[in-house]
Coordinates of C-alpha atoms in Angstrom, one line a residue:
X48 CA -7.9 26.4 13.7
X49 CA -6.0 23.5 15.3
X50 CA -4.3 20.9 13.1
X51 CA -6.0 17.4 12.9
X52 CA -2.9 15.4 14.0
X53 CA -2.6 11.6 13.6
X54 CA -4.6 10.0 16.5
X55 CA -2.0 7.4 17.5
X56 CA 0.3 8.1 20.5
X57 CA 4.0 7.6 20.3
X58 CA 5.0 4.0 19.5
X59 CA 5.5 1.9 22.6
X60 CA 8.7 -0.1 23.3
X61 CA 8.0 -3.7 22.4
X62 CA 9.4 -6.9 24.0
X63 CA 9.3 -10.1 21.9
X64 CA 9.7 -13.5 23.7
X65 CA 9.9 -16.5 21.4
X66 CA 11.1 -20.1 21.5
X67 CA 8.6 -21.1 24.2
X68 CA 7.5 -24.3 22.6
X69 CA 6.9 -22.5 19.3
X70 CA 8.7 -23.9 16.2
X71 CA 11.4 -22.1 14.3
X72 CA 14.0 -20.8 16.7
X73 CA 15.9 -17.8 15.3
X74 CA 13.9 -17.9 12.0
X75 CA 10.7 -17.6 14.0
X76 CA 12.1 -14.7 16.0
X77 CA 13.1 -12.9 12.8
X78 CA 9.5 -13.5 11.5
X79 CA 8.1 -11.8 14.6
X80 CA 10.5 -8.9 14.3
X81 CA 9.5 -8.4 10.7
X82 CA 5.8 -8.4 11.9
X83 CA 6.5 -5.4 14.0
X84 CA 9.1 -3.7 11.8
X85 CA 6.6 -1.4 10.0
X86 CA 5.5 0.1 13.3
X87 CA 9.0 1.7 13.9
X88 CA 9.0 0.4 17.4
X89 CA 12.0 0.1 19.7
X90 CA 12.1 -3.7 19.9
X91 CA 13.9 -6.1 22.3
X92 CA 13.9 -9.7 21.2
X93 CA 14.6 -12.7 23.4
X94 CA 14.9 -16.4 22.3
X95 CA 13.8 -18.3 25.5
X96 CA 13.4 -21.9 26.4
X97 CA 10.7 -21.8 29.0
X98 CA 13.1 -22.2 31.9
X99 CA 15.2 -19.1 32.3
X100 CA 13.8 -15.9 33.9
X101 CA 11.9 -13.7 31.5
X102 CA 12.7 -10.0 31.1
X103 CA 10.5 -7.9 33.4
X104 CA 7.6 -6.3 31.4
X105 CA 8.1 -3.0 33.2
X106 CA 9.2 -0.3 30.8
X107 CA 7.5 -1.9 27.8
X108 CA 4.3 -0.7 26.2
X109 CA 3.8 -3.9 24.2
X110 CA 4.7 -7.6 24.8
X111 CA 4.6 -10.5 22.3
X112 CA 4.8 -13.9 23.8
X113 CA 5.2 -16.8 21.3
X114 CA 4.2 -20.0 23.1
X115 CA 3.7 -20.9 26.8
X116 CA 6.4 -19.4 29.1
X117 CA 5.8 -22.3 31.6
X118 CA 7.8 -21.9 34.8
X119 CA 9.5 -18.8 33.5
X120 CA 6.2 -17.0 34.1
X121 CA 6.7 -16.7 37.8
X122 CA 3.9 -15.3 40.1
X123 CA 6.0 -12.2 40.5
X124 CA 6.4 -11.8 36.7
X125 CA 2.7 -12.3 36.1
X126 CA 1.8 -9.8 38.8
X127 CA 4.1 -7.3 37.1
X128 CA 2.5 -8.1 33.7
X129 CA -1.0 -7.6 35.2
X130 CA 0.1 -4.2 36.6
X131 CA 1.5 -3.3 33.2
X132 CA -1.8 -4.2 31.4
X133 CA -3.7 -2.1 33.9
X134 CA -1.5 0.9 32.9
X135 CA -2.0 0.4 29.2
X136 CA 0.4 -2.4 28.1
X137 CA -0.7 -4.4 25.1
X138 CA -0.1 -8.2 25.1
X139 CA -0.1 -10.4 22.0
X140 CA -0.1 -14.0 23.0
X141 CA 0.5 -16.5 20.2
X142 CA -0.6 -19.9 21.6
X143 CA 0.9 -23.3 21.0
X144 CA -0.8 -26.7 21.7
X145 CA 1.0 -27.0 25.0
X146 CA -0.9 -23.9 26.3
X147 CA -3.4 -26.3 27.9
X148 CA -6.3 -25.5 30.2
X149 CA -4.4 -26.3 33.4
X150 CA -1.3 -24.3 32.5
X151 CA -0.6 -21.1 34.5
X152 CA -0.3 -19.1 31.2
X153 CA -3.7 -20.4 30.0
X154 CA -5.3 -19.4 33.2
X155 CA -3.7 -16.0 33.1
X156 CA -4.9 -15.4 29.5
X157 CA -8.4 -16.8 30.1
X158 CA -7.9 -18.9 26.9
X159 CA -6.6 -22.4 26.5
X160 CA -5.3 -24.1 23.4
X161 CA -7.4 -26.8 21.9
X162 CA -6.4 -29.1 19.2
X163 CA -3.9 -28.1 16.5
X164 CA -5.3 -28.8 13.0
X165 CA -3.4 -30.0 9.9
X166 CA -1.6 -27.7 7.6
X167 CA -3.9 -26.3 4.9
X168 CA -5.8 -23.4 3.6
X169 CA -8.3 -22.1 6.1
X170 CA -10.6 -19.1 6.0
X171 CA -10.4 -16.8 8.9
X172 CA -13.8 -15.1 9.5
X173 CA -14.1 -11.9 11.5
X174 CA -16.8 -12.4 14.1
X175 CA -16.5 -9.0 15.8
X176 CA -15.6 -6.2 13.4
X177 CA -13.7 -3.1 14.7
X178 CA -10.6 -2.6 16.8
X179 CA -7.7 -4.5 15.4
X180 CA -9.9 -5.8 12.6
X181 CA -11.1 -2.4 11.4
X182 CA -11.1 -2.0 7.6
X183 CA -10.0 -5.6 7.0
X184 CA -11.9 -8.1 4.9
X185 CA -14.6 -10.0 6.8
X186 CA -13.0 -13.2 5.6
X187 CA -9.5 -14.0 4.4
X188 CA -7.5 -17.2 3.7
X189 CA -4.5 -18.3 5.6
X190 CA -2.1 -21.2 4.9
X191 CA -1.5 -22.5 8.5
X192 CA -1.8 -25.0 11.3
X193 CA -4.6 -23.3 13.3
X194 CA -4.9 -23.9 17.0
X195 CA -8.5 -23.7 18.2
X196 CA -9.0 -21.7 21.4
X197 CA -11.1 -22.7 24.4
X198 CA -12.3 -19.6 26.0
X199 CA -12.1 -20.0 29.8
X200 CA -12.5 -16.4 31.0
X201 CA -15.9 -14.8 30.8
X202 CA -14.5 -11.5 29.7
X203 CA -12.6 -12.9 26.7
X204 CA -14.4 -11.9 23.4
X205 CA -14.0 -14.2 20.3
X206 CA -13.1 -12.0 17.4
X207 CA -11.9 -14.4 14.6
X208 CA -13.0 -18.0 13.8
X209 CA -12.3 -20.7 11.2
X210 CA -14.7 -23.3 10.0
X211 CA -13.5 -26.8 11.0
X212 CA -15.7 -29.5 9.6
X213 CA -18.5 -26.9 9.2
X214 CA -18.2 -25.9 12.9
X215 CA -17.0 -22.4 13.7
X216 CA -14.0 -22.5 16.1
X217 CA -12.5 -19.5 17.7
X218 CA -8.8 -18.8 16.7
X219 CA -8.5 -15.3 18.0
X220 CA -9.9 -13.6 21.1
X221 CA -9.4 -10.4 23.0
X222 CA -10.1 -8.9 26.4
X223 CA -9.5 -5.5 28.0
X224 CA -7.5 -5.3 31.2
X225 CA -7.6 -1.8 32.7
X226 CA -6.2 0.6 30.1
X227 CA -4.4 -2.2 28.3
X228 CA -5.5 -5.4 26.7
X229 CA -4.7 -9.0 25.7
X230 CA -5.0 -10.5 22.2
X231 CA -4.7 -14.3 22.0
X232 CA -4.2 -15.9 18.6
X233 CA -4.1 -19.5 17.4
X234 CA -3.0 -18.5 13.9
X235 CA 0.4 -17.7 12.6
X236 CA 1.9 -21.1 13.5
X237 CA 3.2 -22.2 10.1
X238 CA 6.4 -20.5 8.7
X239 CA 5.3 -17.8 6.3
X240 CA 1.7 -17.6 7.6
X241 CA 2.6 -14.3 9.3
X242 CA 3.3 -12.9 5.8
X243 CA -0.4 -12.9 5.0
X244 CA -1.4 -9.2 4.8
X245 CA -4.6 -9.4 6.8
X246 CA -3.3 -11.5 9.6
X247 CA 0.0 -9.6 9.8
X248 CA -2.0 -6.3 10.0
X249 CA -4.3 -7.5 12.7
X250 CA -1.5 -8.9 14.9
X251 CA 0.7 -5.8 14.4
X252 CA -2.3 -3.7 15.5
X253 CA -2.6 -5.8 18.6
X254 CA 0.6 -4.3 20.0
X255 CA -0.8 -0.8 19.7
X256 CA -2.2 0.6 22.9
X257 CA -5.9 -0.5 23.0
X258 CA -6.9 3.1 23.9
X259 CA -5.7 4.2 20.5
X260 CA -7.8 1.6 18.8
X261 CA -10.9 2.8 20.6
X262 CA -10.6 6.3 19.3
X263 CA -11.7 5.6 15.8
X264 CA -13.8 8.3 14.2
X265 CA -14.6 9.5 10.7
X266 CA -12.3 11.9 9.1
X267 CA -13.7 14.6 6.9
X268 CA -12.5 14.2 3.3
X269 CA -12.4 17.0 0.7
X270 CA -11.4 17.0 -3.0
X271 CA -9.6 20.0 -4.5
X272 CA -10.2 20.0 -8.2
X273 CA -13.4 17.9 -8.5
X274 CA -13.1 17.8 -12.3
X275 CA -15.5 16.6 -15.0
X276 CA -18.2 13.9 -14.6
X277 CA -16.6 10.4 -14.2
X278 CA -13.2 12.0 -13.3
X279 CA -11.0 11.9 -10.3
X280 CA -13.3 13.8 -8.0
X281 CA -16.0 11.2 -8.4
X282 CA -13.5 8.4 -7.9
X283 CA -12.1 9.9 -4.7
X284 CA -15.6 10.6 -3.4
X285 CA -16.7 7.0 -4.0
X286 CA -13.5 5.7 -2.4
X287 CA -13.9 7.9 0.7
X288 CA -17.6 6.8 0.9
X289 CA -16.6 3.2 0.7
X290 CA -13.8 3.4 3.3
X291 CA -14.7 3.1 7.0
X292 CA -13.2 6.1 8.8
X293 CA -13.5 8.5 5.9
X294 CA -16.4 10.7 5.0
X295 CA -16.7 12.7 1.8
X296 CA -17.9 16.1 2.9
X297 CA -16.5 18.8 0.6
X298 CA -15.4 19.5 -3.0
X299 CA -13.7 22.5 -4.5
X300 CA -13.8 23.5 -8.2
X301 CA -13.8 26.9 -10.0
X302 CA -16.3 25.6 -12.5
X303 CA -19.9 26.0 -11.2
X304 CA -21.2 23.0 -13.3
X305 CA -18.6 20.7 -11.7
X306 CA -19.6 21.9 -8.2
X307 CA -23.2 21.2 -9.1
X308 CA -22.2 17.7 -10.3
X309 CA -20.4 17.0 -7.1
X310 CA -23.5 18.0 -5.1
X311 CA -25.7 15.7 -7.2
X312 CA -23.3 12.8 -6.9
X313 CA -22.8 13.3 -3.1
X314 CA -25.9 14.8 -1.5
X315 CA -25.1 17.0 1.4
X316 CA -21.6 17.8 0.2
X317 CA -20.2 21.3 0.8
X318 CA -19.2 22.9 -2.6
X319 CA -16.4 25.5 -2.6
X320 CA -15.3 27.8 -5.4
X321 CA -11.8 28.4 -4.0
X322 CA -9.2 26.3 -2.1
X323 CA -9.1 29.0 0.6
X324 CA -12.8 28.3 1.4
X325 CA -12.2 24.6 1.7
X326 CA -9.0 25.2 3.7
X327 CA -11.1 27.2 6.2
X328 CA -13.6 24.4 6.8
X329 CA -12.7 22.9 10.2
X330 CA -14.5 19.7 9.4
X331 CA -12.2 18.9 6.5
X332 CA -9.3 16.8 7.9
X333 CA -7.9 15.5 4.6
X334 CA -7.6 17.4 1.4
X335 CA -7.1 15.4 -1.8
X336 CA -5.5 17.5 -4.5
X337 CA -6.6 16.4 -7.9
X338 CA -5.5 19.3 -10.0
X339 CA -2.8 19.5 -12.8
X340 CA 0.8 18.8 -11.5
X341 CA 2.0 22.4 -12.0
X342 CA -0.4 23.5 -9.2
X343 CA 0.4 20.8 -6.7
X344 CA 3.1 22.6 -4.8
X345 CA 1.2 25.8 -4.2
X346 CA -2.0 24.1 -3.2
X347 CA -0.3 21.6 -0.9
X348 CA 1.6 24.3 0.8
X349 CA -1.6 26.3 1.4
X350 CA -3.5 23.3 2.7
X351 CA -0.6 22.1 5.0
X352 CA -0.3 25.6 6.4
X353 CA -4.1 25.4 7.1
X354 CA -3.6 22.2 9.2
X355 CA -4.9 19.7 6.6
X356 CA -3.5 16.3 6.0
X357 CA -2.7 16.3 2.2
X358 CA -2.9 13.6 -0.4
X359 CA -1.9 14.6 -4.0
X360 CA -2.5 13.0 -7.3
X361 CA 0.8 11.9 -8.9
X362 CA 3.3 13.3 -9.2
X363 CA 3.8 15.0 -5.9
X364 CA 5.2 18.1 -7.6
X365 CA 7.7 19.0 -10.3
X366 CA 11.0 19.3 -8.5
X367 CA 12.9 17.9 -5.6
X368 CA 13.2 21.3 -4.1
X369 CA 9.4 21.6 -3.9
X370 CA 9.1 18.1 -2.5
X371 CA 11.6 18.8 0.2
X372 CA 9.7 21.9 1.2
X373 CA 6.4 20.1 1.4
X374 CA 7.8 17.2 3.4
X375 CA 9.4 19.6 5.9
X376 CA 6.2 21.6 6.2
X377 CA 4.1 18.4 6.8
X378 CA 6.6 17.1 9.4
X379 CA 6.8 20.4 11.3
X380 CA 3.0 20.6 11.5
X381 CA 2.5 16.9 12.5
X382 CA 0.5 16.2 9.3
X383 CA 0.3 13.4 6.8
X384 CA 1.6 13.9 3.3
X385 CA 1.2 11.2 0.6
X386 CA 0.7 10.7 -3.1
X387 CA -2.0 8.7 -4.9
X388 CA 0.3 6.3 -6.7
X389 CA -2.8 4.4 -7.6
X390 CA -1.0 1.9 -9.9
X391 CA 0.7 0.3 -7.0
X392 CA -2.6 -1.5 -6.5
X393 CA -3.0 -2.7 -10.1
X394 CA -3.7 -6.4 -10.1
X395 CA -1.0 -7.2 -12.7
X396 CA 1.7 -5.2 -10.9
X397 CA 0.8 -6.8 -7.6
X398 CA 1.2 -10.2 -9.3
X399 CA 4.5 -9.2 -10.8
X400 CA 5.7 -7.9 -7.4
X401 CA 4.6 -11.1 -5.7
X402 CA 6.5 -13.3 -8.2
X403 CA 9.6 -11.2 -7.8
X404 CA 9.3 -11.2 -4.0
X405 CA 9.0 -15.0 -3.9
X406 CA 12.1 -15.5 -6.1
X407 CA 10.2 -17.1 -8.9
X408 CA 12.7 -15.6 -11.4
X409 CA 15.7 -15.7 -9.2
X410 CA 17.6 -12.4 -8.7
X411 CA 16.0 -9.6 -10.6
X412 CA 18.5 -7.7 -12.8
X413 CA 16.5 -6.0 -15.5
X414 CA 13.1 -4.3 -15.7
X415 CA 11.5 -2.8 -18.8
X416 CA 8.1 -1.2 -18.9
X417 CA 6.2 0.5 -21.8
X418 CA 3.0 2.5 -22.4
X419 CA 1.8 4.0 -25.7
X420 CA 0.8 3.4 -29.3
X421 CA 0.6 5.4 -32.5
X422 CA -2.2 7.8 -32.1
X423 CA -2.7 11.5 -31.5
X424 CA -1.9 12.4 -27.9
X425 CA -4.6 13.9 -25.8
X426 CA -5.1 17.6 -26.4
X427 CA -5.8 18.5 -22.8
X428 CA -3.3 19.8 -20.2
X429 CA -1.6 16.4 -20.0
X430 CA 0.2 17.3 -23.3
X431 CA 1.3 20.8 -22.3
X432 CA 4.8 20.8 -20.7
X433 CA 4.2 24.0 -18.6
X434 CA 1.2 22.3 -16.9
X435 CA 2.0 18.6 -16.8
X436 CA 5.8 18.8 -16.5
X437 CA 6.3 17.0 -19.8
X438 CA 5.6 13.6 -21.2
X439 CA 7.7 11.7 -18.6
X440 CA 5.8 13.2 -15.7
X441 CA 2.5 11.6 -16.8
X442 CA 2.8 7.8 -17.1
X443 CA 6.4 8.0 -15.9
X444 CA 5.1 8.8 -12.4
X445 CA 3.6 5.3 -12.3
X446 CA 6.2 3.4 -14.3
X447 CA 9.3 4.8 -12.5
X448 CA 7.5 4.2 -9.2
X449 CA 7.0 0.5 -10.3
X450 CA 10.6 0.2 -11.1
X451 CA 11.7 1.5 -7.8
X452 CA 9.3 -0.8 -6.0
X453 CA 10.6 -3.8 -7.8
X454 CA 14.3 -3.1 -7.9
X455 CA 14.8 -1.6 -4.4
X456 CA 17.4 1.0 -3.7
X457 CA 18.0 4.1 -5.7
X458 CA 19.8 4.0 -9.2
X459 CA 23.2 5.5 -9.7
X460 CA 22.8 6.9 -13.2
X461 CA 20.0 8.0 -15.6
X462 CA 19.9 9.0 -19.2
X463 CA 16.7 9.9 -21.1
X464 CA 16.2 10.2 -24.9
X465 CA 13.4 12.2 -26.3
X466 CA 11.9 12.6 -29.8
X467 CA 9.7 15.4 -31.2
X468 CA 8.9 14.3 -34.8
X469 CA 5.2 13.9 -35.5
X470 CA 2.7 15.7 -33.2
X471 CA 3.4 19.5 -33.5
X472 CA 0.2 20.9 -31.9
X473 CA 1.2 19.8 -28.4
X474 CA 4.4 20.5 -26.5
X475 CA 5.0 17.1 -24.9
X476 CA 7.7 15.0 -26.5
X477 CA 6.3 12.3 -28.9
X478 CA 8.5 9.7 -27.2
X479 CA 10.7 9.5 -24.2
X480 CA 12.9 6.6 -23.1
X481 CA 14.4 6.6 -19.6
X482 CA 17.3 4.2 -18.8
X483 CA 18.4 3.6 -15.2
X484 CA 21.5 1.8 -13.9
X485 CA 22.4 0.7 -10.4
X486 CA 25.8 0.5 -8.8
X487 CA 25.7 -3.3 -8.9
X488 CA 25.1 -3.4 -12.6
X489 CA 21.3 -3.9 -12.6
X490 CA 19.3 -1.9 -15.1
X491 CA 15.8 -0.7 -16.0
X492 CA 14.1 1.1 -18.8
X493 CA 10.8 3.0 -19.2
X494 CA 9.5 3.9 -22.6
X495 CA 6.5 6.1 -23.3
X496 CA 5.6 6.6 -27.0
X497 CA 2.8 8.1 -29.1
X498 CA 4.6 7.0 -32.2
X499 CA 4.9 3.2 -31.7
X500 CA 2.5 1.4 -34.0
X501 CA 3.4 -2.0 -32.4
X502 CA 3.3 -2.0 -28.7
X503 CA 6.1 -3.5 -26.6
X504 CA 5.2 -5.5 -23.5
X505 CA 3.9 -3.6 -20.6
X506 CA 6.2 -5.6 -18.3
X507 CA 9.5 -7.4 -19.2
X508 CA 11.5 -8.6 -16.3
X509 CA 14.6 -10.7 -16.3
X510 CA 16.0 -12.7 -13.4
X511 CA 18.8 -15.2 -12.9
X512 CA 16.3 -18.1 -13.2
X513 CA 13.6 -16.8 -15.5
X514 CA 11.6 -14.0 -17.2
X515 CA 8.2 -12.4 -16.8
X516 CA 6.4 -10.7 -19.7
X517 CA 3.0 -9.1 -19.9
X518 CA 1.4 -7.9 -23.2
X519 CA -1.3 -5.3 -23.6
X520 CA -4.6 -6.4 -25.1
X521 CA -7.4 -4.4 -26.8
X522 CA -10.1 -3.3 -24.5
X523 CA -13.3 -3.0 -26.6
X524 CA -16.9 -2.9 -25.6
X525 CA -19.4 -4.1 -28.3
X526 CA -23.1 -4.0 -28.3
X527 CA -26.2 -3.5 -30.5
X528 CA -28.0 -0.3 -29.9
X529 CA -31.7 -0.2 -31.0
X530 CA -32.1 2.2 -33.9
X531 CA -28.4 2.4 -34.4
X532 CA -27.0 -1.1 -34.8
X533 CA -23.5 -2.2 -34.0
X534 CA -21.6 0.1 -31.6
X535 CA -18.0 -0.4 -30.5
X536 CA -16.2 1.7 -27.9
X537 CA -12.5 1.4 -27.2
X538 CA -10.9 2.2 -23.8
X539 CA -7.3 3.1 -23.1
X540 CA -5.1 0.0 -23.5
X541 CA -3.5 0.6 -20.1
X542 CA -6.7 0.3 -18.1
X543 CA -7.0 -3.5 -18.3
X544 CA -4.6 -5.9 -16.4
X545 CA -2.2 -7.6 -18.8
X546 CA -1.8 -11.4 -19.2
X547 CA 1.5 -12.3 -17.5
X548 CA 3.7 -15.2 -18.6
X549 CA 6.4 -16.6 -16.3
X550 CA 9.1 -18.6 -18.1
X551 CA 11.7 -20.4 -16.1
X552 CA 14.7 -22.4 -17.1
X553 CA 15.1 -25.8 -15.5
X554 CA 18.6 -27.3 -15.9
X555 CA 18.5 -30.5 -17.8
X556 CA 14.9 -30.0 -18.9
X557 CA 14.5 -26.6 -20.5
X558 CA 12.0 -23.8 -20.5
X559 CA 8.7 -24.1 -18.6
X560 CA 5.9 -21.5 -18.9
X561 CA 3.2 -20.5 -16.4
X562 CA 0.4 -18.0 -16.7
X563 CA 0.4 -15.7 -13.6
X564 CA -3.2 -14.7 -12.6
X565 CA -3.7 -11.1 -11.6
X566 CA -3.8 -10.5 -7.9
X567 CA -7.2 -9.9 -6.3
X568 CA -8.3 -6.3 -7.0
X569 CA -7.9 -3.8 -4.1
X570 CA -9.8 -0.9 -5.6
X571 CA -9.6 1.5 -2.7
X572 CA -6.4 0.2 -1.0
X573 CA -4.8 3.7 -1.0
X574 CA -7.7 5.3 0.8
X575 CA -8.0 2.5 3.4
X576 CA -4.3 2.8 4.1
X577 CA -4.7 6.5 4.6
X578 CA -7.5 6.0 7.1
X579 CA -5.4 3.3 8.9
X580 CA -2.4 5.7 9.1
X581 CA -4.4 8.5 10.6
X582 CA -6.6 6.5 12.9
X583 CA -4.3 3.6 13.8
X584 CA -0.9 5.0 13.2
X585 CA 0.0 2.4 10.6
X586 CA 2.7 3.3 8.0
X587 CA 1.7 5.1 4.9
X588 CA 1.7 2.8 1.8
X589 CA 3.1 5.7 -0.2
X590 CA 5.5 7.6 2.0
X591 CA 6.4 11.2 1.1
X592 CA 10.0 10.0 0.8
X593 CA 9.2 7.4 -1.8
X594 CA 7.2 9.9 -3.7
X595 CA 10.2 12.3 -3.6
X596 CA 12.4 9.6 -5.1
X597 CA 10.0 9.4 -8.1
X598 CA 10.1 13.2 -8.5
X599 CA 13.9 13.1 -8.4
X600 CA 13.9 10.6 -11.3
X601 CA 11.3 12.6 -13.3
X602 CA 13.3 15.9 -12.8
X603 CA 16.5 14.2 -13.8
X604 CA 14.8 12.7 -16.9
X605 CA 13.5 16.1 -18.0
X606 CA 17.0 17.6 -17.5
X607 CA 18.6 14.8 -19.5
X608 CA 16.3 15.4 -22.5
X609 CA 16.4 19.2 -22.3
X610 CA 20.2 19.1 -22.3
X611 CA 20.5 16.8 -25.3
X612 CA 20.1 13.3 -23.8
X613 CA 23.0 13.8 -21.4
X614 CA 23.7 11.2 -18.6
X615 CA 22.8 12.3 -15.1
X616 CA 24.6 11.0 -12.0
X617 CA 22.0 10.5 -9.3
X618 CA 22.3 11.1 -5.6
X619 CA 20.0 9.2 -3.4
X620 CA 17.4 11.6 -2.1

């Protein structure tokens, strides 16, 4: 059986030419470099003025031109560019108002700039789905000064529009030229507008060889460890079914009743009693391992050896040694390996990360997170050390990942304190506290407790200019059931986004408080990113290296508690 390798070819060399009537100078060039940075391209950047000769496009697989190159676009240079496009070069042209209908550049593109519109919030609407707009929302807001495009060439296809005075005006168009292609965009003019996720993704894709974008197909998705009704198997099946480019085709579970449930929930699905059977199905491209943590290493190893891309429920595995082996095996076989760190897409965490990224609390120097209460821990495998890895491996997989995402860099030292005082029928610790410190003095703490009758805040972040706190709230569903009366059902407190308060100190005034709304939900963001990675070559949202860092902290925390709360000096993985 041949391994289903990622479908994108090797990244092209990219040339960025900016300063051609576009605003911003060096800052603008840095913004364009950041746009392409996730693609791991070899990038050459030029800040031009529209007069000096441009670097020849030969030798580049992608070209970004920010503005109208004017006289610098000599007939010889344009002829060389035309030849490059025919051979597969991808051109992204960001137009400025001076790219008028009579300019040489506008005639070459087949698109001229119309009027530039005032700065404001505009809604970009996808008018032709697919290609660089695959798996993006059909409409998304941008804060920008859009330039309307006047399509002059008959082979230019409008792909994105904005409504201006209730009239739809094209702001992005595309055309194929031989094996290559041109994308022309009138968005991304205002500083910071290129930071909008949807626009940034579309423009970054425009520098990928168009032939790669035309090879989209559905990837067969299988779940190993389907589980009980309403569990992770159902969730992953729904996610795959809702994600363009993925198709839920197989499920594996040793329990016949669970296999039957999978068939009922996904008609036509192929049920397997063993992972070896699923691994032998050539139509399964991606295997999602949703079994207890102690089984992750063995199953992932088997599936990678069988040529499957592998996604694992958190944590990746129980030790750094295991993580290194899996990462090496995936790399040597040209396969994707990732971990379903689903809480990275939680609306409250996204809001916290946004606030920190925008500097709303200044320089972040302390992060504290908490989960728990005072109640009997679950009596399933989650509470058995030999299967789960221990208390810290459960919620700690999410919370320590959050901390790493927020703080950046890897901590220098860790110490964990554990307590076993109340719940004797399970082997997990009743409470575990993990403290992290960085070389520059920053610190963080994660506390998980089943003996905390008053809950601490889920999030507590301190910066040099303010603080963010988010408190849990009860999640209760109440209704009147005929023949029964009042019925109340409580859900786990960690399932609902918390209310976030941002408090800032203003010199000479005092403390001001703001409520931070949760970010828009992105329920299946992990699965969409996995499809984008395999079909379009985009970076994994959860790289195996970042998942390995979490495993390193979990393993160090378990060692610290096992050895009597000893400090552990960490080495960056």
